[in-house]
Amino acid sequence: MQAWRQGAWNQRPEWLSPGQAMLNMADAIGAGERQNMDTSKWKAFLRKSADFHARRMLSPDWQPESSTKAFFLLRP
């Protein structure tokens, strides 16, 4: 774990929007299920994340600080 923190990721992090992060998680769930993996914890995490961000974004006083926090990803 220490090597990970000192590697390239620590030097140049790639910031994702909540939508991008949740899309990546959904893709991981699909890939895991195709491999017959137990993805129940991943699904619970994604559900919790989606609920959190939906409550935040639907709040009447929500003011995003940047477009990174304001856009939603739609995939066919």
mmCIF file of N, CA, C and O in Angstrom:
data_model
loop_
_atom_site.group_PDB
_atom_site.id
_atom_site.type_symbol
_atom_site.label_atom_id
_atom_site.label_comp_id
_atom_site.label_asym_id
_atom_site.label_seq_id
_atom_site.Cartn_x
_atom_site.Cartn_y
_atom_site.Cartn_z
ATOM 1 N N MET A 1 0.822 -1.190 0.000
ATOM 2 C CA MET A 1 0.000 0.000 0.000
ATOM 3 C C MET A 1 0.869 1.257 0.000
ATOM 4 O O MET A 1 0.555 2.209 -0.689
ATOM 5 N N GLN A 2 1.929 1.255 0.737
ATOM 6 C CA GLN A 2 2.806 2.420 0.792
ATOM 7 C C GLN A 2 3.399 2.724 -0.589
ATOM 8 O O GLN A 2 3.487 3.876 -0.980
ATOM 9 N N ALA A 3 3.768 1.680 -1.334
ATOM 10 C CA ALA A 3 4.331 1.889 -2.668
ATOM 11 C C ALA A 3 3.299 2.554 -3.579
ATOM 12 O O ALA A 3 3.633 3.380 -4.414
ATOM 13 N N TRP A 4 2.028 2.193 -3.437
ATOM 14 C CA TRP A 4 0.969 2.789 -4.236
ATOM 15 C C TRP A 4 0.873 4.294 -3.982
ATOM 16 O O TRP A 4 0.770 5.095 -4.892
ATOM 17 N N ARG A 5 0.953 4.665 -2.722
ATOM 18 C CA ARG A 5 0.845 6.085 -2.359
ATOM 19 C C ARG A 5 2.012 6.905 -2.877
ATOM 20 O O ARG A 5 1.899 8.096 -3.068
ATOM 21 N N GLN A 6 3.148 6.271 -3.093
ATOM 22 C CA GLN A 6 4.326 7.002 -3.542
ATOM 23 C C GLN A 6 4.518 6.926 -5.054
ATOM 24 O O GLN A 6 5.431 7.505 -5.584
ATOM 25 N N GLY A 7 3.644 6.223 -5.756
ATOM 26 C CA GLY A 7 3.797 6.017 -7.185
ATOM 27 C C GLY A 7 3.268 7.157 -8.030
ATOM 28 O O GLY A 7 2.994 8.263 -7.548
ATOM 29 N N ALA A 8 3.091 6.868 -9.302
ATOM 30 C CA ALA A 8 2.644 7.875 -10.271
ATOM 31 C C ALA A 8 1.269 8.423 -9.917
ATOM 32 O O ALA A 8 0.980 9.591 -10.155
ATOM 33 N N TRP A 9 0.404 7.586 -9.355
ATOM 34 C CA TRP A 9 -0.939 8.052 -8.984
ATOM 35 C C TRP A 9 -0.848 9.226 -8.025
ATOM 36 O O TRP A 9 -1.578 10.199 -8.159
ATOM 37 N N ASN A 10 0.043 9.153 -7.075
ATOM 38 C CA ASN A 10 0.191 10.218 -6.091
ATOM 39 C C ASN A 10 0.746 11.486 -6.744
ATOM 40 O O ASN A 10 0.414 12.588 -6.335
ATOM 41 N N GLN A 11 1.543 11.331 -7.765
ATOM 42 C CA GLN A 11 2.144 12.485 -8.431
ATOM 43 C C GLN A 11 1.167 13.168 -9.384
ATOM 44 O O GLN A 11 1.184 14.378 -9.535
ATOM 45 N N ARG A 12 0.322 12.378 -10.061
ATOM 46 C CA ARG A 12 -0.623 12.930 -11.035
ATOM 47 C C ARG A 12 -1.982 12.248 -10.877
ATOM 48 O O ARG A 12 -2.361 11.411 -11.679
ATOM 49 N N PRO A 13 -2.742 12.605 -9.868
ATOM 50 C CA PRO A 13 -4.048 11.966 -9.701
ATOM 51 C C PRO A 13 -4.995 12.340 -10.835
ATOM 52 O O PRO A 13 -4.877 13.413 -11.421
ATOM 53 N N GLU A 14 -5.883 11.442 -11.166
ATOM 54 C CA GLU A 14 -6.888 11.711 -12.192
ATOM 55 C C GLU A 14 -8.220 11.902 -11.484
ATOM 56 O O GLU A 14 -8.791 10.972 -10.937
ATOM 57 N N TRP A 15 -8.687 13.134 -11.462
ATOM 58 C CA TRP A 15 -9.918 13.448 -10.765
ATOM 59 C C TRP A 15 -11.102 13.036 -11.616
ATOM 60 O O TRP A 15 -11.158 13.333 -12.799
ATOM 61 N N LEU A 16 -12.062 12.361 -11.007
ATOM 62 C CA LEU A 16 -13.266 11.934 -11.694
ATOM 63 C C LEU A 16 -14.479 12.616 -11.092
ATOM 64 O O LEU A 16 -14.503 12.916 -9.908
ATOM 65 N N SER A 17 -15.488 12.804 -11.907
ATOM 66 C CA SER A 17 -16.750 13.290 -11.376
ATOM 67 C C SER A 17 -17.437 12.120 -10.675
ATOM 68 O O SER A 17 -17.105 10.957 -10.920
ATOM 69 N N PRO A 18 -18.393 12.404 -9.802
ATOM 70 C CA PRO A 18 -19.136 11.308 -9.181
ATOM 71 C C PRO A 18 -19.783 10.401 -10.227
ATOM 72 O O PRO A 18 -19.795 9.183 -10.076
ATOM 73 N N GLY A 19 -20.291 10.993 -11.305
ATOM 74 C CA GLY A 19 -20.906 10.187 -12.364
ATOM 75 C C GLY A 19 -19.914 9.255 -13.029
ATOM 76 O O GLY A 19 -20.221 8.090 -13.292
ATOM 77 N N GLN A 20 -18.713 9.747 -13.301
ATOM 78 C CA GLN A 20 -17.686 8.900 -13.911
ATOM 79 C C GLN A 20 -17.301 7.764 -12.969
ATOM 80 O O GLN A 20 -17.143 6.616 -13.397
ATOM 81 N N ALA A 21 -17.142 8.081 -11.708
ATOM 82 C CA ALA A 21 -16.752 7.064 -10.735
ATOM 83 C C ALA A 21 -17.830 5.989 -10.604
ATOM 84 O O ALA A 21 -17.525 4.790 -10.568
ATOM 85 N N MET A 22 -19.101 6.410 -10.576
ATOM 86 C CA MET A 22 -20.179 5.433 -10.454
ATOM 87 C C MET A 22 -20.318 4.607 -11.730
ATOM 88 O O MET A 22 -20.617 3.411 -11.671
ATOM 89 N N LEU A 23 -20.075 5.206 -12.889
ATOM 90 C CA LEU A 23 -20.103 4.459 -14.139
ATOM 91 C C LEU A 23 -19.008 3.389 -14.145
ATOM 92 O O LEU A 23 -19.234 2.246 -14.553
ATOM 93 N N ASN A 24 -17.820 3.754 -13.690
ATOM 94 C CA ASN A 24 -16.734 2.774 -13.604
ATOM 95 C C ASN A 24 -17.110 1.628 -12.667
ATOM 96 O O ASN A 24 -16.812 0.468 -12.938
ATOM 97 N N MET A 25 -17.763 1.948 -11.561
ATOM 98 C CA MET A 25 -18.185 0.929 -10.617
ATOM 99 C C MET A 25 -19.234 0.014 -11.259
ATOM 100 O O MET A 25 -19.180 -1.209 -11.099
ATOM 101 N N ALA A 26 -20.182 0.591 -11.980
ATOM 102 C CA ALA A 26 -21.198 -0.215 -12.664
ATOM 103 C C ALA A 26 -20.555 -1.137 -13.699
ATOM 104 O O ALA A 26 -20.945 -2.307 -13.831
ATOM 105 N N ASP A 27 -19.566 -0.628 -14.417
ATOM 106 C CA ASP A 27 -18.843 -1.464 -15.381
ATOM 107 C C ASP A 27 -18.117 -2.611 -14.671
ATOM 108 O O ASP A 27 -18.082 -3.739 -15.171
ATOM 109 N N ALA A 28 -17.533 -2.321 -13.515
ATOM 110 C CA ALA A 28 -16.838 -3.361 -12.749
ATOM 111 C C ALA A 28 -17.827 -4.434 -12.277
ATOM 112 O O ALA A 28 -17.513 -5.625 -12.287
ATOM 113 N N ILE A 29 -19.007 -4.002 -11.886
ATOM 114 C CA ILE A 29 -20.038 -4.964 -11.459
ATOM 115 C C ILE A 29 -20.406 -5.879 -12.618
ATOM 116 O O ILE A 29 -20.473 -7.108 -12.462
ATOM 117 N N GLY A 30 -20.624 -5.302 -13.783
ATOM 118 C CA GLY A 30 -20.949 -6.119 -14.954
ATOM 119 C C GLY A 30 -19.845 -7.105 -15.282
ATOM 120 O O GLY A 30 -20.103 -8.280 -15.565
ATOM 121 N N ALA A 31 -18.601 -6.643 -15.235
ATOM 122 C CA ALA A 31 -17.466 -7.526 -15.524
ATOM 123 C C ALA A 31 -17.360 -8.633 -14.476
ATOM 124 O O ALA A 31 -17.114 -9.797 -14.808
ATOM 125 N N GLY A 32 -17.568 -8.270 -13.216
ATOM 126 C CA GLY A 32 -17.509 -9.275 -12.153
ATOM 127 C C GLY A 32 -18.595 -10.323 -12.300
ATOM 128 O O GLY A 32 -18.349 -11.518 -12.108
ATOM 129 N N GLU A 33 -19.784 -9.892 -12.652
ATOM 130 C CA GLU A 33 -20.884 -10.843 -12.825
ATOM 131 C C GLU A 33 -20.638 -11.776 -13.999
ATOM 132 O O GLU A 33 -20.988 -12.953 -13.936
ATOM 133 N N ARG A 34 -20.011 -11.269 -15.055
ATOM 134 C CA ARG A 34 -19.677 -12.142 -16.187
ATOM 135 C C ARG A 34 -18.662 -13.207 -15.787
ATOM 136 O O ARG A 34 -18.585 -14.255 -16.423
ATOM 137 N N GLN A 35 -17.906 -12.939 -14.728
ATOM 138 C CA GLN A 35 -16.925 -13.905 -14.218
ATOM 139 C C GLN A 35 -17.483 -14.699 -13.028
ATOM 140 O O GLN A 35 -16.734 -15.369 -12.324
ATOM 141 N N ASN A 36 -18.786 -14.582 -12.811
ATOM 142 C CA ASN A 36 -19.469 -15.285 -11.711
ATOM 143 C C ASN A 36 -18.927 -14.905 -10.334
ATOM 144 O O ASN A 36 -18.864 -15.746 -9.433
ATOM 145 N N MET A 37 -18.513 -13.651 -10.184
ATOM 146 C CA MET A 37 -18.025 -13.162 -8.892
ATOM 147 C C MET A 37 -19.199 -12.664 -8.057
ATOM 148 O O MET A 37 -20.229 -12.275 -8.607
ATOM 149 N N ASP A 38 -19.026 -12.667 -6.761
ATOM 150 C CA ASP A 38 -20.022 -12.090 -5.856
ATOM 151 C C ASP A 38 -19.812 -10.578 -5.847
ATOM 152 O O ASP A 38 -18.822 -10.084 -5.312
ATOM 153 N N THR A 39 -20.725 -9.859 -6.436
ATOM 154 C CA THR A 39 -20.603 -8.401 -6.536
ATOM 155 C C THR A 39 -21.573 -7.693 -5.595
ATOM 156 O O THR A 39 -21.799 -6.494 -5.743
ATOM 157 N N SER A 40 -22.114 -8.392 -4.642
ATOM 158 C CA SER A 40 -23.129 -7.798 -3.771
ATOM 159 C C SER A 40 -22.595 -6.596 -2.990
ATOM 160 O O SER A 40 -23.315 -5.601 -2.836
ATOM 161 N N LYS A 41 -21.369 -6.647 -2.523
ATOM 162 C CA LYS A 41 -20.802 -5.499 -1.795
ATOM 163 C C LYS A 41 -20.582 -4.319 -2.735
ATOM 164 O O LYS A 41 -20.769 -3.171 -2.347
ATOM 165 N N TRP A 42 -20.195 -4.598 -3.959
ATOM 166 C CA TRP A 42 -19.999 -3.538 -4.938
ATOM 167 C C TRP A 42 -21.333 -2.865 -5.253
ATOM 168 O O TRP A 42 -21.416 -1.642 -5.366
ATOM 169 N N LYS A 43 -22.379 -3.695 -5.410
ATOM 170 C CA LYS A 43 -23.710 -3.158 -5.708
ATOM 171 C C LYS A 43 -24.214 -2.302 -4.547
ATOM 172 O O LYS A 43 -24.806 -1.246 -4.767
ATOM 173 N N ALA A 44 -23.991 -2.763 -3.327
ATOM 174 C CA ALA A 44 -24.424 -1.987 -2.156
ATOM 175 C C ALA A 44 -23.700 -0.642 -2.116
ATOM 176 O O ALA A 44 -24.304 0.395 -1.822
ATOM 177 N N PHE A 45 -22.406 -0.645 -2.420
ATOM 178 C CA PHE A 45 -21.628 0.596 -2.447
ATOM 179 C C PHE A 45 -22.164 1.534 -3.520
ATOM 180 O O PHE A 45 -22.348 2.733 -3.283
ATOM 181 N N LEU A 46 -22.437 1.004 -4.714
ATOM 182 C CA LEU A 46 -22.951 1.838 -5.808
ATOM 183 C C LEU A 46 -24.322 2.405 -5.454
ATOM 184 O O LEU A 46 -24.587 3.580 -5.699
ATOM 185 N N ARG A 47 -25.178 1.598 -4.851
ATOM 186 C CA ARG A 47 -26.496 2.080 -4.437
ATOM 187 C C ARG A 47 -26.366 3.212 -3.424
ATOM 188 O O ARG A 47 -27.040 4.235 -3.516
ATOM 189 N N LYS A 48 -25.484 3.013 -2.446
ATOM 190 C CA LYS A 48 -25.273 4.035 -1.420
ATOM 191 C C LYS A 48 -24.729 5.331 -2.048
ATOM 192 O O LYS A 48 -25.160 6.428 -1.703
ATOM 193 N N SER A 49 -23.805 5.200 -2.985
ATOM 194 C CA SER A 49 -23.238 6.361 -3.676
ATOM 195 C C SER A 49 -24.301 7.087 -4.489
ATOM 196 O O SER A 49 -24.386 8.319 -4.462
ATOM 197 N N ALA A 50 -25.117 6.325 -5.220
ATOM 198 C CA ALA A 50 -26.161 6.933 -6.037
ATOM 199 C C ALA A 50 -27.172 7.677 -5.164
ATOM 200 O O ALA A 50 -27.574 8.799 -5.482
ATOM 201 N N ASP A 51 -27.563 7.058 -4.056
ATOM 202 C CA ASP A 51 -28.501 7.723 -3.138
ATOM 203 C C ASP A 51 -27.902 9.013 -2.582
ATOM 204 O O ASP A 51 -28.568 10.046 -2.528
ATOM 205 N N PHE A 52 -26.638 8.950 -2.176
ATOM 206 C CA PHE A 52 -25.957 10.124 -1.615
ATOM 207 C C PHE A 52 -25.940 11.277 -2.621
ATOM 208 O O PHE A 52 -26.312 12.410 -2.311
ATOM 209 N N HIS A 53 -25.505 10.978 -3.853
ATOM 210 C CA HIS A 53 -25.373 12.041 -4.851
ATOM 211 C C HIS A 53 -26.732 12.537 -5.330
ATOM 212 O O HIS A 53 -26.881 13.735 -5.608
ATOM 213 N N ALA A 54 -27.712 11.656 -5.409
ATOM 214 C CA ALA A 54 -29.058 12.103 -5.797
ATOM 215 C C ALA A 54 -29.620 13.059 -4.750
ATOM 216 O O ALA A 54 -30.169 14.112 -5.107
ATOM 217 N N ARG A 55 -29.491 12.714 -3.470
ATOM 218 C CA ARG A 55 -29.979 13.615 -2.416
ATOM 219 C C ARG A 55 -29.275 14.966 -2.483
ATOM 220 O O ARG A 55 -29.893 16.017 -2.349
ATOM 221 N N ARG A 56 -27.977 14.928 -2.707
ATOM 222 C CA ARG A 56 -27.187 16.164 -2.767
ATOM 223 C C ARG A 56 -27.621 17.019 -3.952
ATOM 224 O O ARG A 56 -27.874 18.216 -3.819
ATOM 225 N N MET A 57 -27.723 16.414 -5.125
ATOM 226 C CA MET A 57 -28.037 17.176 -6.335
ATOM 227 C C MET A 57 -29.487 17.644 -6.383
ATOM 228 O O MET A 57 -29.784 18.663 -7.011
ATOM 229 N N LEU A 58 -30.382 16.914 -5.743
ATOM 230 C CA LEU A 58 -31.797 17.295 -5.767
ATOM 231 C C LEU A 58 -32.162 18.277 -4.660
ATOM 232 O O LEU A 58 -33.285 18.772 -4.617
ATOM 233 N N SER A 59 -31.213 18.599 -3.811
ATOM 234 C CA SER A 59 -31.463 19.562 -2.747
ATOM 235 C C SER A 59 -31.699 20.938 -3.367
ATOM 236 O O SER A 59 -30.960 21.362 -4.265
ATOM 237 N N PRO A 60 -32.734 21.662 -2.910
ATOM 238 C CA PRO A 60 -33.024 22.977 -3.488
ATOM 239 C C PRO A 60 -31.885 23.989 -3.347
ATOM 240 O O PRO A 60 -31.770 24.910 -4.150
ATOM 241 N N ASP A 61 -31.041 23.818 -2.372
ATOM 242 C CA ASP A 61 -29.954 24.787 -2.173
ATOM 243 C C ASP A 61 -28.619 24.313 -2.759
ATOM 244 O O ASP A 61 -27.580 24.892 -2.478
ATOM 245 N N TRP A 62 -28.639 23.288 -3.589
ATOM 246 C CA TRP A 62 -27.393 22.753 -4.151
ATOM 247 C C TRP A 62 -26.806 23.718 -5.161
ATOM 248 O O TRP A 62 -27.469 24.158 -6.094
ATOM 249 N N GLN A 63 -25.560 24.071 -4.971
ATOM 250 C CA GLN A 63 -24.814 24.939 -5.879
ATOM 251 C C GLN A 63 -23.471 24.269 -6.163
ATOM 252 O O GLN A 63 -22.559 24.326 -5.334
ATOM 253 N N PRO A 64 -23.316 23.615 -7.311
ATOM 254 C CA PRO A 64 -22.049 22.941 -7.602
ATOM 255 C C PRO A 64 -20.896 23.939 -7.682
ATOM 256 O O PRO A 64 -21.054 25.035 -8.195
ATOM 257 N N GLU A 65 -19.754 23.518 -7.151
ATOM 258 C CA GLU A 65 -18.569 24.384 -7.153
ATOM 259 C C GLU A 65 -17.865 24.376 -8.499
ATOM 260 O O GLU A 65 -17.098 25.271 -8.813
ATOM 261 N N SER A 66 -18.117 23.340 -9.291
ATOM 262 C CA SER A 66 -17.489 23.244 -10.607
ATOM 263 C C SER A 66 -18.342 22.332 -11.484
ATOM 264 O O SER A 66 -19.228 21.634 -10.993
ATOM 265 N N SER A 67 -18.052 22.326 -12.771
ATOM 266 C CA SER A 67 -18.804 21.457 -13.681
ATOM 267 C C SER A 67 -18.537 19.984 -13.376
ATOM 268 O O SER A 67 -19.347 19.128 -13.690
ATOM 269 N N THR A 68 -17.401 19.690 -12.754
ATOM 270 C CA THR A 68 -17.083 18.310 -12.408
ATOM 271 C C THR A 68 -18.145 17.724 -11.486
ATOM 272 O O THR A 68 -18.441 16.547 -11.548
ATOM 273 N N LYS A 69 -18.708 18.549 -10.633
ATOM 274 C CA LYS A 69 -19.716 18.075 -9.700
ATOM 275 C C LYS A 69 -21.124 18.207 -10.255
ATOM 276 O O LYS A 69 -22.087 17.807 -9.603
ATOM 277 N N ALA A 70 -21.268 18.777 -11.437
ATOM 278 C CA ALA A 70 -22.595 19.093 -11.933
ATOM 279 C C ALA A 70 -23.052 18.254 -13.125
ATOM 280 O O ALA A 70 -24.212 18.250 -13.442
ATOM 281 N N PHE A 71 -22.151 17.548 -13.790
ATOM 282 C CA PHE A 71 -22.635 16.854 -14.971
ATOM 283 C C PHE A 71 -22.967 15.399 -14.673
ATOM 284 O O PHE A 71 -22.486 14.804 -13.737
ATOM 285 N N PHE A 72 -23.832 14.877 -15.502
ATOM 286 C CA PHE A 72 -24.311 13.519 -15.351
ATOM 287 C C PHE A 72 -23.940 12.756 -16.607
ATOM 288 O O PHE A 72 -24.089 13.276 -17.713
ATOM 289 N N LEU A 73 -23.484 11.550 -16.460
ATOM 290 C CA LEU A 73 -23.119 10.745 -17.613
ATOM 291 C C LEU A 73 -24.305 9.906 -18.057
ATOM 292 O O LEU A 73 -24.940 9.242 -17.255
ATOM 293 N N LEU A 74 -24.587 9.932 -19.329
ATOM 294 C CA LEU A 74 -25.656 9.120 -19.887
ATOM 295 C C LEU A 74 -25.030 8.221 -20.942
ATOM 296 O O LEU A 74 -24.311 8.689 -21.832
ATOM 297 N N ARG A 75 -25.267 6.952 -20.806
ATOM 298 C CA ARG A 75 -24.690 6.013 -21.756
ATOM 299 C C ARG A 75 -25.801 5.151 -22.347
ATOM 300 O O ARG A 75 -26.642 4.672 -21.625
ATOM 301 N N PRO A 76 -25.793 4.971 -23.662
ATOM 302 C CA PRO A 76 -26.851 4.165 -24.295
ATOM 303 C C PRO A 76 -26.798 2.719 -23.856
ATOM 304 O O PRO A 76 -25.839 2.206 -23.427
#
